[in-house]
Short mmCIF file of C-alpha atoms in Angstrom, two decimals:
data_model
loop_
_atom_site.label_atom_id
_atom_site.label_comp_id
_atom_site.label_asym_id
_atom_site.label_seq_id
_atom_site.Cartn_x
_atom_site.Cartn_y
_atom_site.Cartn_z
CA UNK S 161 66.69 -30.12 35.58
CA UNK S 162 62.92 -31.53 35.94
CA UNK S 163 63.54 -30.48 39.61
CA UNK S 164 65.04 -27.29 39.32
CA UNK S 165 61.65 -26.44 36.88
CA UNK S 166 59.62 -27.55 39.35
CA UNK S 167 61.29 -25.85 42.31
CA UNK S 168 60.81 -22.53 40.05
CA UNK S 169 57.01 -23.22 39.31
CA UNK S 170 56.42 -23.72 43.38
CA UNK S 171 58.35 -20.45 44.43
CA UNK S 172 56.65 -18.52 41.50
CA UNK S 173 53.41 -19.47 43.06
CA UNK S 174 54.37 -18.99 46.65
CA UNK S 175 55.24 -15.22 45.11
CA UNK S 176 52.22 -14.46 43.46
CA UNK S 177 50.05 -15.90 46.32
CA UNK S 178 51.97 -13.76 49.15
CA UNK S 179 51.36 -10.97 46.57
CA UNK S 180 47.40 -11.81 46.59
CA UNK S 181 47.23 -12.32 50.37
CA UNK S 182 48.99 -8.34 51.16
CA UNK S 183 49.14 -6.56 48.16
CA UNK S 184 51.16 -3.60 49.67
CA UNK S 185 53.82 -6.28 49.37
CA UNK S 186 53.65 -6.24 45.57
CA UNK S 187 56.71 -3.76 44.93
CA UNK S 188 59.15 -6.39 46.26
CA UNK S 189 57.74 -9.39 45.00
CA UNK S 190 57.54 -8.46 41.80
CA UNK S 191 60.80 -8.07 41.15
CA UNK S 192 61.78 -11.76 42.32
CA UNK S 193 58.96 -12.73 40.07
CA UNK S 194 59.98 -11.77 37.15
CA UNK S 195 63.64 -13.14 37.78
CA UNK S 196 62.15 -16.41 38.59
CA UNK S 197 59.75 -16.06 35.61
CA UNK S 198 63.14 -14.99 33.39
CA UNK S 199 64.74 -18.00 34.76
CA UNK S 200 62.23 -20.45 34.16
CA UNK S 201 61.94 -19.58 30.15
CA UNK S 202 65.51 -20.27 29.78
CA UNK S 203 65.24 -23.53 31.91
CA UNK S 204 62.50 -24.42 30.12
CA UNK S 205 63.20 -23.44 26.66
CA UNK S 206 66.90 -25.44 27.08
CA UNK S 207 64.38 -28.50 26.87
CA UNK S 208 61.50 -28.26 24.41
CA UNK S 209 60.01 -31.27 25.37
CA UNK S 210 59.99 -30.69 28.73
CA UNK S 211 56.82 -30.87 30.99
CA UNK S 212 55.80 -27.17 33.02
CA UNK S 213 54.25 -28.12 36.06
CA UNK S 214 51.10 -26.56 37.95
CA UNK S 215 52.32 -25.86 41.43
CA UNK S 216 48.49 -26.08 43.75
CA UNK S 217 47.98 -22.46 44.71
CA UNK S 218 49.76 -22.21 48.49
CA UNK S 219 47.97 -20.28 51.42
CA UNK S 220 49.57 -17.30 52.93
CA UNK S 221 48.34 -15.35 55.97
CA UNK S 222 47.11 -11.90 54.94
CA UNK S 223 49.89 -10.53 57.36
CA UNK S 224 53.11 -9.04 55.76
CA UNK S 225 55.16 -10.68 58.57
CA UNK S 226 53.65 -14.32 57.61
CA UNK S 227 53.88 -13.23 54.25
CA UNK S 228 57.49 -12.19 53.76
CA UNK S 229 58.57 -15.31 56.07
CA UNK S 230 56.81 -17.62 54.13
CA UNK S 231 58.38 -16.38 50.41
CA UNK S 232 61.99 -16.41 52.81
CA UNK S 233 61.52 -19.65 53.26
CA UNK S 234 60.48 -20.95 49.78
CA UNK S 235 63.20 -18.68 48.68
CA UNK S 236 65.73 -20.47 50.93
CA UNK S 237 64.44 -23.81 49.36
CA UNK S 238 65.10 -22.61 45.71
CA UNK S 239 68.33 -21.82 46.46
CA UNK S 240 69.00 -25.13 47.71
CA UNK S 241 67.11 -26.97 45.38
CA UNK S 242 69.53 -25.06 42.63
CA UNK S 243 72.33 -25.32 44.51
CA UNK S 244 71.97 -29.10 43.76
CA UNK S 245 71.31 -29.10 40.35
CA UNK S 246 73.95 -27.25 39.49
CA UNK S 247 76.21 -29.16 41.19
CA UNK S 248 74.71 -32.37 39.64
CA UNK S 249 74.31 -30.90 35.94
CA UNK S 250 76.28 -33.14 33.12
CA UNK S 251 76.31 -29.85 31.19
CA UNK S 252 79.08 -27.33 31.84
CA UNK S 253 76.71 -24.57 30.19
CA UNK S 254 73.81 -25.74 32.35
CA UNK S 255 75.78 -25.57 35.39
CA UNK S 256 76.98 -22.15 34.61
CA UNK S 257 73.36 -20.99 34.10
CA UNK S 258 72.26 -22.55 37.08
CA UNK S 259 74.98 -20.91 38.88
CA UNK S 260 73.39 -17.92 37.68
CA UNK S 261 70.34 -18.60 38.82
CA UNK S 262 71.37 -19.48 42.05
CA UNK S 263 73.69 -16.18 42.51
CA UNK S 264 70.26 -14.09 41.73
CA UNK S 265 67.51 -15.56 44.25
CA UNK S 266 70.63 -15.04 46.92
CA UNK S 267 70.59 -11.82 46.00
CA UNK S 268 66.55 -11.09 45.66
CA UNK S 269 66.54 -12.94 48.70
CA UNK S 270 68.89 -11.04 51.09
CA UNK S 271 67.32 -7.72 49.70
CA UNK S 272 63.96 -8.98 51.02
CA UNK S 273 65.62 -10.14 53.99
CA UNK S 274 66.91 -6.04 54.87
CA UNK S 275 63.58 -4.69 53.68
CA UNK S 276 65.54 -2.34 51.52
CA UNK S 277 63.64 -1.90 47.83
CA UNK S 278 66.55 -2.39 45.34
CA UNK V 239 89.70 -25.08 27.93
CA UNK V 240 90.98 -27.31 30.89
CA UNK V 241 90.09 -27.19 34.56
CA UNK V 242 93.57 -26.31 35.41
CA UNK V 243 93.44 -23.51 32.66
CA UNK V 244 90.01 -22.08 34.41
CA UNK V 245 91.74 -22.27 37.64
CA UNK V 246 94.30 -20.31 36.67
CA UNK V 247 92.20 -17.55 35.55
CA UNK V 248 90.40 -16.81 38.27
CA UNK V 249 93.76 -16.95 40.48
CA UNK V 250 94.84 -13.96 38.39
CA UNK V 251 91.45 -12.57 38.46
CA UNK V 252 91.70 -12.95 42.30
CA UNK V 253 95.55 -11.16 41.95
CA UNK V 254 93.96 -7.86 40.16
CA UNK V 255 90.78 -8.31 42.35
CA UNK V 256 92.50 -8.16 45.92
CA UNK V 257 95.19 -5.10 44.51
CA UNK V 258 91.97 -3.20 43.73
CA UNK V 259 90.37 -3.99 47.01
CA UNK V 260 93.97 -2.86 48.44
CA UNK V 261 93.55 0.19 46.42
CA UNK V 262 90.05 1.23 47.63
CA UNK V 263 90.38 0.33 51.54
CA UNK V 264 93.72 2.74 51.30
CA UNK V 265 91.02 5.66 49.67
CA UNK V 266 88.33 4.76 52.11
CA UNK V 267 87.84 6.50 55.44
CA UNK V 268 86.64 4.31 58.12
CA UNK V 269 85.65 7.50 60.28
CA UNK V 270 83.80 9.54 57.33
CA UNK V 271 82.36 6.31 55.49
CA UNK V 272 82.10 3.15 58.31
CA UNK V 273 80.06 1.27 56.14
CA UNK V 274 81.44 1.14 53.32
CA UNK V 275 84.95 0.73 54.98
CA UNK V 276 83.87 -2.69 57.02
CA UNK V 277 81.95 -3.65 53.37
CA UNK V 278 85.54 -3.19 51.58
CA UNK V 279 86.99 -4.52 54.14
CA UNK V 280 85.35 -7.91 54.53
CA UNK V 281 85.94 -8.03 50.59
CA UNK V 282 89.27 -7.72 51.07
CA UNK V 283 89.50 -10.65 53.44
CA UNK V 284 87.53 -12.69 51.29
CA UNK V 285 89.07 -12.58 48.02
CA UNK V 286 92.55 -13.39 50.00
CA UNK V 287 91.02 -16.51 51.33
CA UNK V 288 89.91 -17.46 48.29
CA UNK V 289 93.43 -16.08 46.31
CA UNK V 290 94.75 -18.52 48.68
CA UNK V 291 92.08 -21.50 48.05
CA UNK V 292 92.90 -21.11 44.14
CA UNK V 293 96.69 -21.47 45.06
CA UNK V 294 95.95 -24.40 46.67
CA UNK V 295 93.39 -25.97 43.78
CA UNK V 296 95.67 -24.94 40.93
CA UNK V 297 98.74 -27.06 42.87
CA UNK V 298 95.96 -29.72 43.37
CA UNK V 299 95.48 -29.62 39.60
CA UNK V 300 99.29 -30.15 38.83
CA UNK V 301 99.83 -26.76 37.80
CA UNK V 302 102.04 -23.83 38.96
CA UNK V 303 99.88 -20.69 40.62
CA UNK V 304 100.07 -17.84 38.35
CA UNK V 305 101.99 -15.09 40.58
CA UNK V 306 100.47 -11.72 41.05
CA UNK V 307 101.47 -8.56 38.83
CA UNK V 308 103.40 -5.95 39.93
CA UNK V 309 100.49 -3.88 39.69
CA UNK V 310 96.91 -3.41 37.96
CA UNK V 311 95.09 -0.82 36.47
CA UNK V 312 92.20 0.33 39.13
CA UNK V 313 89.56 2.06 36.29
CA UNK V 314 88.09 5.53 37.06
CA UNK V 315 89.18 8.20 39.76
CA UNK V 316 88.59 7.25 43.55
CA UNK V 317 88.79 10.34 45.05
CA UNK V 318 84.82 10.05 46.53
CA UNK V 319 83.08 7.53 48.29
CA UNK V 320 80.71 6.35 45.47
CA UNK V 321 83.51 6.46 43.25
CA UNK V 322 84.78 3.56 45.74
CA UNK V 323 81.88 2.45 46.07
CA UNK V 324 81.33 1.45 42.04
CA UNK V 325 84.60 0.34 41.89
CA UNK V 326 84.63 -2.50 44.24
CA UNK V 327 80.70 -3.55 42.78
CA UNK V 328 82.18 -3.59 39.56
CA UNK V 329 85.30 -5.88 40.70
CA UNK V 330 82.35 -8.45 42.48
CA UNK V 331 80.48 -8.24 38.84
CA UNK V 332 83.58 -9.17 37.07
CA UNK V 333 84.28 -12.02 39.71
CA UNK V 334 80.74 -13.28 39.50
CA UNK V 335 81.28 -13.62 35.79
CA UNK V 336 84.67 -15.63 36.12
CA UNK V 337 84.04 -17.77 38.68
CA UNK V 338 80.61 -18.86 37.08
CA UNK V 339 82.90 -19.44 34.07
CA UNK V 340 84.93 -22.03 36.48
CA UNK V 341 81.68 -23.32 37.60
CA UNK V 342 81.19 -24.44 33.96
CA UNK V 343 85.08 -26.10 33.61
CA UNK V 344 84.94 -28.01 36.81
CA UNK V 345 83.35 -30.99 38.30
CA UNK V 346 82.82 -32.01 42.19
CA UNK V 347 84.41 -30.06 44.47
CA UNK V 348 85.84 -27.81 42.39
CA UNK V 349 82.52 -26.91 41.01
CA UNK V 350 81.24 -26.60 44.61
CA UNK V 351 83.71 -23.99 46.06
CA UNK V 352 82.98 -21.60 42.74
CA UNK V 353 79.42 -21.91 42.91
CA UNK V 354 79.34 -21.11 46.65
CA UNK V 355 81.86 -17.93 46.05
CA UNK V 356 80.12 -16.70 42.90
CA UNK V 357 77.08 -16.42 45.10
CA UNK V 358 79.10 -14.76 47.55
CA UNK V 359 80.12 -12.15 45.12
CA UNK V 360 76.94 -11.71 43.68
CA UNK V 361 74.80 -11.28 47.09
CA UNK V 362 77.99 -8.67 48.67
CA UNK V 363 77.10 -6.47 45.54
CA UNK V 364 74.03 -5.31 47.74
CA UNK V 365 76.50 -4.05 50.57
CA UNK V 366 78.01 -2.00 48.11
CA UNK V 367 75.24 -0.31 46.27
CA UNK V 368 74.04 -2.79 43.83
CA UNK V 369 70.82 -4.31 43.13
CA UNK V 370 69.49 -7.87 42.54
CA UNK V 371 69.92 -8.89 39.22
CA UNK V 372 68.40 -11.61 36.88
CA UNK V 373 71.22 -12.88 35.61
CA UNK V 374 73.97 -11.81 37.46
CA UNK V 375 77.35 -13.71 35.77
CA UNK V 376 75.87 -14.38 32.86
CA UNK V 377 74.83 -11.01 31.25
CA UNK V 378 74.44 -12.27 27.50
CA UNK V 379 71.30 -14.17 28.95
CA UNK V 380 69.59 -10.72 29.60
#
């Protein structure tokens, strides 16, 4: 769970720093930031006591290109890093909101991967 | 409710599912509409592999597979393309939803094979017209 926060935190900044680096890019990211954002109150809020981390800001090219390949890839890493806790969660209700999660950054992530603006 | 008795559902979820898809590919034309004839099309193959996986779990589980119905209701007229078109994204939403629902029933591999077929389901909803979601499976959490 503490991993799956964590993972969220990181891609959340990975967003809103390819978002700084080419703003034009901001209509697509948003939209996978405020799933992610969505998905991290729930995570969070399913543990009270549990510790938010501060992901260090990453650096992005200013290039859409370097941009859009570098959320891919943290995007890619989410979904793994998910992936995993769901498949390790004790809970049945956790796993089946993890599941969710999962099943929605596949989806923001192949509609970044076609470029299409759903 | 029992892993078996999850299993079970989504086999007859997968029954109505892959009539539907039967349904649509006979209303689709893959001269006028290409795309969305390979998209319904791939579907199609898809939820009989994994009709045919759920056979195989439920027998794994002790049980017997539920058999198929003679036939389902398909909702709404299909008479255009984007009726077609809605119809087979709503049949992925409605699989999401159940097969996240086995995701919460089952441990191991089990667990696995739903988890990577409800993200199947979710992401093919973009070949057919639908949008990424936040929480697609679990719509109470909206």
């Amino acid at each position: 769970m503490a991993t799956v926060v964590g993972s969220l935190v990181r891609a959340l900044a990975v967003l809103d720093a390819a978002s700084a680096a080419v703003p034009a890019l901001g209509p697509r990211l948003d939209p996978v930031a405020t799933a992610h954002a969505a998905h991290l109150d729930v995570l969070v809020g399913a543990v009270p006591e549990a510790d938010v981390p501060i992901a260090d800001p990453p650096r992005i090219a200013a290039r859409p290109e370097a941009a859009l390949a570098a959320v891919g890839r943290s995007e890619q890493r989410l979904l793994r890093e998910v992936r995993a806790g769901c498949l390790g969660a004790a809970s049945g209700d956790l796993a089946r909101v993890l599941a969710s999660v999962a099943a929605s950054t596949s989806q923001h992530a192949a509609s970044l991967a076609t470029g299409a603006p759903r | 409710m029992t892993v078996l008795d999850a299993l079970q559902v989504t086999l007859g979820d997968e029954h109505a599912a892959l009539y539907t898809y039967g349904v649509l590919g006979a209303r689709t034309s893959q001269s006028a509409t290409p795309e969305l004839y390979a998209a319904i099309a791939s579907a199609y193959r898809r939820h009989r592999s994994r009709r045919d996986q759920l056979r195989v779990l439920v027998e794994e589980a002790g049980g017997e597979p539920v058999a198929a119905a003679a036939a389902y209701e398909v909702d709404g007229p299909l008479l255009r393309a984007p009726q077609v078109q809605a119809a087979a994204l709503a049949t992925e939403e409605s699989s999401v939803e159940v097969l996240t629902a086995l995701v919460a029933q089952s441990v191991g591999a089990v667990r696995e094979w739903a988890l990577v077929e409800a993200t199947w389901s979710a992401t093919w909803q973009l070949e057919l017209g639908g949008s990424a979601q936040t929480w697609p499976g679990a719509p109470e959490l909206d």
